Amino acid sequence: MGMCLPCLGGAADDVVVTPDPETRRRQLAEAAEKRQKETAYRGVKNPEAVERKRKKQEEVEKQAMTTSVSGGGGLKWQVG
């Protein structure tokens, strides 16, 4: 009968300590962020270059929007 239950004296060493909820939440968030990055750049050789191009394109679009609004070259509405 002693074969079924080994000595429980060393069982405390085998217990895995669960991190507190805040640490666990942070770890899960980091893992999710990492997975999203991996899937977003899947098949891309240089993800940094893609990110730079995307940011530059956004800046160009933003500048174009600012220029067209302040330049007055857009459509003019006539009332009356």
PDB file of C-alpha atoms in Angstrom:
ATOM      1  CA  MET A   1       0.000   0.000   0.000  1.00  0.00           C
ATOM      2  CA  GLY A   2       2.944   2.311   0.537  1.00  0.00           C
ATOM      3  CA  MET A   3       3.745   2.043  -3.178  1.00  0.00           C
ATOM      4  CA  CYS A   4       0.748   4.176  -4.204  1.00  0.00           C
ATOM      5  CA  LEU A   5       1.667   7.197  -2.106  1.00  0.00           C
ATOM      6  CA  PRO A   6       5.327   8.126  -2.064  1.00  0.00           C
ATOM      7  CA  CYS A   7       6.727  10.144   0.760  1.00  0.00           C
ATOM      8  CA  LEU A   8       5.004  13.533   0.756  1.00  0.00           C
ATOM      9  CA  GLY A   9       7.964  15.257   2.373  1.00  0.00           C
ATOM     10  CA  GLY A  10       9.364  16.504  -0.963  1.00  0.00           C
ATOM     11  CA  ALA A  11       5.982  17.378  -2.507  1.00  0.00           C
ATOM     12  CA  ALA A  12       6.304  21.044  -1.543  1.00  0.00           C
ATOM     13  CA  ASP A  13       9.251  21.404  -3.933  1.00  0.00           C
ATOM     14  CA  ASP A  14       7.112  20.356  -6.899  1.00  0.00           C
ATOM     15  CA  VAL A  15       4.406  22.995  -6.352  1.00  0.00           C
ATOM     16  CA  VAL A  16       4.283  25.692  -9.041  1.00  0.00           C
ATOM     17  CA  VAL A  17       3.641  29.139  -7.616  1.00  0.00           C
ATOM     18  CA  THR A  18       0.966  31.022  -9.548  1.00  0.00           C
ATOM     19  CA  PRO A  19       1.838  34.704 -10.067  1.00  0.00           C
ATOM     20  CA  ASP A  20      -0.488  37.352  -8.727  1.00  0.00           C
ATOM     21  CA  PRO A  21      -3.334  38.463 -11.051  1.00  0.00           C
ATOM     22  CA  GLU A  22      -1.646  41.722 -12.083  1.00  0.00           C
ATOM     23  CA  THR A  23       1.563  39.951 -13.129  1.00  0.00           C
ATOM     24  CA  ARG A  24      -0.431  37.292 -14.938  1.00  0.00           C
ATOM     25  CA  ARG A  25      -2.486  39.951 -16.773  1.00  0.00           C
ATOM     26  CA  ARG A  26       0.704  41.750 -17.848  1.00  0.00           C
ATOM     27  CA  GLN A  27       2.260  38.504 -19.110  1.00  0.00           C
ATOM     28  CA  LEU A  28      -0.868  37.656 -21.092  1.00  0.00           C
ATOM     29  CA  ALA A  29      -0.950  41.146 -22.613  1.00  0.00           C
ATOM     30  CA  GLU A  30       2.704  40.900 -23.647  1.00  0.00           C
ATOM     31  CA  ALA A  31       2.130  37.469 -25.180  1.00  0.00           C
ATOM     32  CA  ALA A  32      -0.903  38.723 -27.119  1.00  0.00           C
ATOM     33  CA  GLU A  33       1.057  41.717 -28.398  1.00  0.00           C
ATOM     34  CA  LYS A  34       3.883  39.450 -29.519  1.00  0.00           C
ATOM     35  CA  ARG A  35       1.458  37.162 -31.361  1.00  0.00           C
ATOM     36  CA  GLN A  36      -0.143  40.129 -33.124  1.00  0.00           C
ATOM     37  CA  LYS A  37       3.256  41.398 -34.290  1.00  0.00           C
ATOM     38  CA  GLU A  38       4.212  37.969 -35.558  1.00  0.00           C
ATOM     39  CA  THR A  39       0.997  37.574 -37.542  1.00  0.00           C
ATOM     40  CA  ALA A  40       1.084  41.143 -38.862  1.00  0.00           C
ATOM     41  CA  TYR A  41       4.569  40.717 -40.318  1.00  0.00           C
ATOM     42  CA  ARG A  42       4.268  37.120 -41.414  1.00  0.00           C
ATOM     43  CA  GLY A  43       6.212  36.704 -44.651  1.00  0.00           C
ATOM     44  CA  VAL A  44       7.790  40.163 -44.446  1.00  0.00           C
ATOM     45  CA  LYS A  45      11.589  40.151 -44.529  1.00  0.00           C
ATOM     46  CA  ASN A  46      12.098  43.594 -43.016  1.00  0.00           C
ATOM     47  CA  PRO A  47       9.189  44.620 -40.742  1.00  0.00           C
ATOM     48  CA  GLU A  48      10.958  47.803 -39.598  1.00  0.00           C
ATOM     49  CA  ALA A  49      11.066  49.115 -43.171  1.00  0.00           C
ATOM     50  CA  VAL A  50       7.377  48.363 -43.630  1.00  0.00           C
ATOM     51  CA  GLU A  51       6.572  50.231 -40.417  1.00  0.00           C
ATOM     52  CA  ARG A  52       8.654  53.254 -41.510  1.00  0.00           C
ATOM     53  CA  LYS A  53       6.902  53.359 -44.887  1.00  0.00           C
ATOM     54  CA  ARG A  54       3.487  53.146 -43.225  1.00  0.00           C
ATOM     55  CA  LYS A  55       4.291  56.013 -40.843  1.00  0.00           C
ATOM     56  CA  LYS A  56       5.689  58.132 -43.663  1.00  0.00           C
ATOM     57  CA  GLN A  57       2.537  57.504 -45.726  1.00  0.00           C
ATOM     58  CA  GLU A  58       0.364  58.541 -42.772  1.00  0.00           C
ATOM     59  CA  GLU A  59       2.367  61.754 -42.365  1.00  0.00           C
ATOM     60  CA  VAL A  60       2.017  62.559 -46.072  1.00  0.00           C
ATOM     61  CA  GLU A  61      -1.744  61.968 -45.914  1.00  0.00           C
ATOM     62  CA  LYS A  62      -2.042  64.097 -42.776  1.00  0.00           C
ATOM     63  CA  GLN A  63      -0.072  66.908 -44.396  1.00  0.00           C
ATOM     64  CA  ALA A  64      -2.210  66.703 -47.545  1.00  0.00           C
ATOM     65  CA  MET A  65      -5.386  66.942 -45.442  1.00  0.00           C
ATOM     66  CA  THR A  66      -4.020  69.954 -43.556  1.00  0.00           C
ATOM     67  CA  THR A  67      -2.934  71.707 -46.736  1.00  0.00           C
ATOM     68  CA  SER A  68      -6.216  71.134 -48.574  1.00  0.00           C
ATOM     69  CA  VAL A  69      -8.307  72.399 -45.655  1.00  0.00           C
ATOM     70  CA  SER A  70      -6.265  75.528 -44.983  1.00  0.00           C
ATOM     71  CA  GLY A  71      -5.498  76.220 -48.653  1.00  0.00           C
ATOM     72  CA  GLY A  72      -9.128  76.762 -49.566  1.00  0.00           C
ATOM     73  CA  GLY A  73      -8.692  74.841 -52.810  1.00  0.00           C
ATOM     74  CA  GLY A  74     -11.519  72.466 -52.024  1.00  0.00           C
ATOM     75  CA  LEU A  75     -15.205  72.673 -52.874  1.00  0.00           C
ATOM     76  CA  LYS A  76     -17.046  75.857 -52.032  1.00  0.00           C
ATOM     77  CA  TRP A  77     -20.626  75.808 -50.869  1.00  0.00           C
ATOM     78  CA  GLN A  78     -23.064  78.454 -51.982  1.00  0.00           C
ATOM     79  CA  VAL A  79     -25.956  79.262 -49.744  1.00  0.00           C
ATOM     80  CA  GLY A  80     -28.993  81.193 -50.927  1.00  0.00           C
TER      81      GLY A  80
END
